[in-house]
Short mmCIF file of N, CA, C and O in Angstrom, two decimals:
data_model
loop_
_atom_site.label_atom_id
_atom_site.label_comp_id
_atom_site.label_asym_id
_atom_site.label_seq_id
_atom_site.Cartn_x
_atom_site.Cartn_y
_atom_site.Cartn_z
N MET A 26 -26.64 -3.94 2.77
CA MET A 26 -26.44 -4.22 1.36
C MET A 26 -27.81 -4.28 0.69
O MET A 26 -28.70 -4.97 1.16
N THR A 27 -27.95 -3.59 -0.42
CA THR A 27 -29.23 -3.58 -1.12
C THR A 27 -29.34 -4.81 -2.00
O THR A 27 -28.36 -5.50 -2.29
N LYS A 28 -30.56 -5.05 -2.45
CA LYS A 28 -30.82 -6.22 -3.28
C LYS A 28 -30.05 -6.16 -4.61
O LYS A 28 -29.61 -7.17 -5.13
N GLU A 29 -29.85 -4.96 -5.13
CA GLU A 29 -29.14 -4.79 -6.40
C GLU A 29 -27.65 -5.11 -6.25
O GLU A 29 -27.01 -5.55 -7.18
N ASN A 30 -27.07 -4.86 -5.07
CA ASN A 30 -25.64 -5.09 -4.83
C ASN A 30 -25.31 -6.50 -4.37
O ASN A 30 -24.16 -6.86 -4.28
N ARG A 31 -26.33 -7.27 -4.05
CA ARG A 31 -26.12 -8.61 -3.50
C ARG A 31 -25.53 -9.53 -4.57
O ARG A 31 -25.92 -9.53 -5.72
N ILE A 32 -24.60 -10.37 -4.15
CA ILE A 32 -23.98 -11.34 -5.06
C ILE A 32 -24.84 -12.59 -5.11
O ILE A 32 -25.23 -13.13 -4.08
N ASN A 33 -25.13 -13.06 -6.31
CA ASN A 33 -25.94 -14.26 -6.50
C ASN A 33 -25.02 -15.45 -6.71
O ASN A 33 -24.52 -15.67 -7.82
N CYS A 34 -24.80 -16.21 -5.67
CA CYS A 34 -23.89 -17.36 -5.74
C CYS A 34 -24.35 -18.42 -6.75
O CYS A 34 -23.52 -19.14 -7.29
N PHE A 35 -25.64 -18.48 -6.99
CA PHE A 35 -26.15 -19.47 -7.94
C PHE A 35 -25.64 -19.21 -9.36
O PHE A 35 -25.69 -20.08 -10.21
N LYS A 36 -25.11 -18.02 -9.61
CA LYS A 36 -24.57 -17.67 -10.92
C LYS A 36 -23.04 -17.68 -10.93
O LYS A 36 -22.42 -17.22 -11.87
N CYS A 37 -22.42 -18.20 -9.87
CA CYS A 37 -20.96 -18.22 -9.74
C CYS A 37 -20.41 -19.62 -10.04
O CYS A 37 -21.01 -20.63 -9.67
N ILE A 38 -19.23 -19.67 -10.66
CA ILE A 38 -18.62 -20.96 -10.99
C ILE A 38 -18.14 -21.72 -9.76
O ILE A 38 -17.95 -22.93 -9.82
N HIS A 39 -17.93 -21.04 -8.65
CA HIS A 39 -17.42 -21.67 -7.44
C HIS A 39 -18.52 -22.27 -6.56
O HIS A 39 -18.22 -23.03 -5.64
N PHE A 40 -19.77 -21.94 -6.83
CA PHE A 40 -20.89 -22.42 -6.02
C PHE A 40 -21.23 -23.86 -6.36
O PHE A 40 -21.16 -24.27 -7.51
N TYR A 41 -21.60 -24.63 -5.33
CA TYR A 41 -22.08 -25.99 -5.56
C TYR A 41 -23.06 -26.40 -4.48
O TYR A 41 -23.08 -25.83 -3.39
N ILE A 42 -23.89 -27.38 -4.81
CA ILE A 42 -24.85 -27.95 -3.86
C ILE A 42 -24.21 -29.20 -3.27
O ILE A 42 -23.69 -30.04 -4.00
N THR A 43 -24.28 -29.33 -1.95
CA THR A 43 -23.67 -30.47 -1.27
C THR A 43 -24.72 -31.54 -0.97
O THR A 43 -25.91 -31.30 -1.10
N TRP A 44 -24.25 -32.69 -0.53
CA TRP A 44 -25.14 -33.77 -0.10
C TRP A 44 -25.42 -33.68 1.39
O TRP A 44 -26.19 -34.46 1.93
N ASP A 45 -24.80 -32.75 2.06
CA ASP A 45 -24.94 -32.58 3.51
C ASP A 45 -26.23 -31.81 3.83
O ASP A 45 -26.33 -30.64 3.51
N PRO A 46 -27.21 -32.46 4.45
CA PRO A 46 -28.48 -31.77 4.73
C PRO A 46 -28.34 -30.63 5.73
O PRO A 46 -29.14 -29.70 5.74
N ASN A 47 -27.29 -30.65 6.56
CA ASN A 47 -27.07 -29.57 7.52
C ASN A 47 -26.39 -28.35 6.89
O ASN A 47 -26.51 -27.24 7.40
N ASN A 48 -25.65 -28.57 5.83
CA ASN A 48 -24.94 -27.50 5.11
C ASN A 48 -25.09 -27.73 3.61
O ASN A 48 -24.17 -28.23 2.96
N PRO A 49 -26.23 -27.35 3.04
CA PRO A 49 -26.53 -27.71 1.66
C PRO A 49 -25.83 -26.90 0.57
O PRO A 49 -25.89 -27.28 -0.59
N ARG A 50 -25.15 -25.81 0.92
CA ARG A 50 -24.51 -24.97 -0.09
C ARG A 50 -23.02 -24.86 0.19
O ARG A 50 -22.61 -24.82 1.34
N GLY A 51 -22.23 -24.78 -0.88
CA GLY A 51 -20.79 -24.71 -0.68
C GLY A 51 -20.10 -23.78 -1.65
O GLY A 51 -20.65 -23.40 -2.68
N CYS A 52 -18.87 -23.42 -1.30
CA CYS A 52 -18.03 -22.58 -2.15
C CYS A 52 -16.71 -23.32 -2.37
O CYS A 52 -15.98 -23.61 -1.41
N LYS A 53 -16.42 -23.64 -3.63
CA LYS A 53 -15.18 -24.34 -3.96
C LYS A 53 -13.96 -23.43 -3.79
O LYS A 53 -12.89 -23.90 -3.43
N TYR A 54 -14.13 -22.15 -4.04
CA TYR A 54 -13.01 -21.21 -3.93
C TYR A 54 -12.50 -21.13 -2.50
O TYR A 54 -11.31 -21.22 -2.26
N PHE A 55 -13.42 -20.92 -1.54
CA PHE A 55 -13.03 -20.80 -0.15
C PHE A 55 -13.01 -22.14 0.59
O PHE A 55 -12.48 -22.23 1.69
N GLY A 56 -13.60 -23.16 0.00
CA GLY A 56 -13.55 -24.51 0.57
C GLY A 56 -14.40 -24.70 1.81
O GLY A 56 -13.94 -25.31 2.76
N PHE A 57 -15.62 -24.18 1.81
CA PHE A 57 -16.50 -24.39 2.95
C PHE A 57 -17.92 -24.70 2.51
O PHE A 57 -18.30 -24.44 1.37
N LYS A 58 -18.68 -25.29 3.44
CA LYS A 58 -20.10 -25.58 3.24
C LYS A 58 -20.87 -24.79 4.30
O LYS A 58 -20.36 -24.56 5.39
N THR A 59 -22.10 -24.39 3.97
CA THR A 59 -22.87 -23.56 4.87
C THR A 59 -24.37 -23.72 4.64
O THR A 59 -24.79 -24.20 3.59
N LYS A 60 -25.16 -23.34 5.64
CA LYS A 60 -26.61 -23.29 5.47
C LYS A 60 -27.01 -22.06 4.69
O LYS A 60 -28.00 -22.05 3.98
N LEU A 61 -26.22 -21.01 4.81
CA LEU A 61 -26.49 -19.74 4.14
C LEU A 61 -26.00 -19.78 2.70
O LEU A 61 -25.28 -20.69 2.30
N VAL A 62 -26.34 -18.75 1.95
CA VAL A 62 -25.72 -18.56 0.65
C VAL A 62 -24.26 -18.18 0.94
O VAL A 62 -24.01 -17.35 1.82
N PRO A 63 -23.28 -18.80 0.29
CA PRO A 63 -21.88 -18.56 0.63
C PRO A 63 -21.46 -17.09 0.65
O PRO A 63 -20.69 -16.67 1.51
N SER A 64 -21.97 -16.27 -0.26
CA SER A 64 -21.59 -14.86 -0.27
C SER A 64 -22.04 -14.15 1.00
O SER A 64 -21.36 -13.26 1.51
N LEU A 65 -23.17 -14.57 1.56
CA LEU A 65 -23.65 -13.99 2.81
C LEU A 65 -22.77 -14.45 3.99
O LEU A 65 -22.47 -13.67 4.88
N ALA A 66 -22.32 -15.69 3.95
CA ALA A 66 -21.42 -16.19 4.99
C ALA A 66 -20.09 -15.43 4.96
O ALA A 66 -19.54 -15.09 6.01
N VAL A 67 -19.59 -15.14 3.76
CA VAL A 67 -18.35 -14.36 3.62
C VAL A 67 -18.56 -12.96 4.16
O VAL A 67 -17.72 -12.44 4.89
N LEU A 68 -19.68 -12.34 3.82
CA LEU A 68 -19.98 -10.99 4.30
C LEU A 68 -20.07 -10.94 5.82
O LEU A 68 -19.51 -10.05 6.45
N ARG A 69 -20.73 -11.91 6.41
CA ARG A 69 -20.88 -11.95 7.87
C ARG A 69 -19.55 -12.19 8.58
O ARG A 69 -19.31 -11.65 9.65
N SER A 70 -18.69 -13.02 8.01
CA SER A 70 -17.44 -13.34 8.69
C SER A 70 -16.35 -12.28 8.48
O SER A 70 -15.57 -12.02 9.38
N SER A 71 -16.31 -11.67 7.30
CA SER A 71 -15.24 -10.72 7.01
C SER A 71 -15.70 -9.26 7.02
O SER A 71 -14.87 -8.37 7.13
N GLY A 72 -17.00 -9.05 6.83
CA GLY A 72 -17.50 -7.69 6.74
C GLY A 72 -17.35 -7.09 5.36
O GLY A 72 -17.65 -5.92 5.14
N LYS A 73 -16.86 -7.87 4.40
CA LYS A 73 -16.65 -7.40 3.03
C LYS A 73 -17.37 -8.29 2.04
O LYS A 73 -17.60 -9.48 2.32
N LYS A 74 -17.72 -7.74 0.88
CA LYS A 74 -18.36 -8.52 -0.17
C LYS A 74 -17.41 -9.59 -0.69
O LYS A 74 -16.19 -9.40 -0.66
N CYS A 75 -17.95 -10.68 -1.16
CA CYS A 75 -17.15 -11.75 -1.73
C CYS A 75 -16.46 -11.25 -3.00
O CYS A 75 -17.09 -10.72 -3.89
N ARG A 76 -15.16 -11.45 -3.06
CA ARG A 76 -14.38 -11.00 -4.22
C ARG A 76 -14.02 -12.17 -5.13
O ARG A 76 -13.28 -11.99 -6.10
N ALA A 77 -14.53 -13.36 -4.82
CA ALA A 77 -14.21 -14.53 -5.61
C ALA A 77 -15.26 -14.81 -6.68
O ALA A 77 -15.12 -15.77 -7.44
N PHE A 78 -16.30 -13.99 -6.77
CA PHE A 78 -17.39 -14.23 -7.71
C PHE A 78 -16.89 -14.20 -9.15
O PHE A 78 -16.24 -13.25 -9.58
N VAL A 79 -17.19 -15.27 -9.89
CA VAL A 79 -16.90 -15.35 -11.33
C VAL A 79 -18.17 -15.88 -11.98
O VAL A 79 -18.62 -16.99 -11.67
N LYS A 80 -18.75 -15.08 -12.87
CA LYS A 80 -20.01 -15.45 -13.50
C LYS A 80 -19.83 -16.69 -14.38
O LYS A 80 -18.83 -16.85 -15.05
N LYS A 81 -20.82 -17.59 -14.30
CA LYS A 81 -20.81 -18.81 -15.11
C LYS A 81 -20.89 -18.47 -16.57
O LYS A 81 -21.50 -17.54 -16.99
#
């Protein structure tokens, strides 16, 4: 995936910062916390780009 095609979770309404130091980023849509940017975690687990992105 090129830099231009990458999804920026920081600009998504579903993204949030957690209080968990082990998993500081989260996605409200999918209901998970991760060390990675959530869109990258979705890509790694499913092999597809995140389709839940909604711009703030």
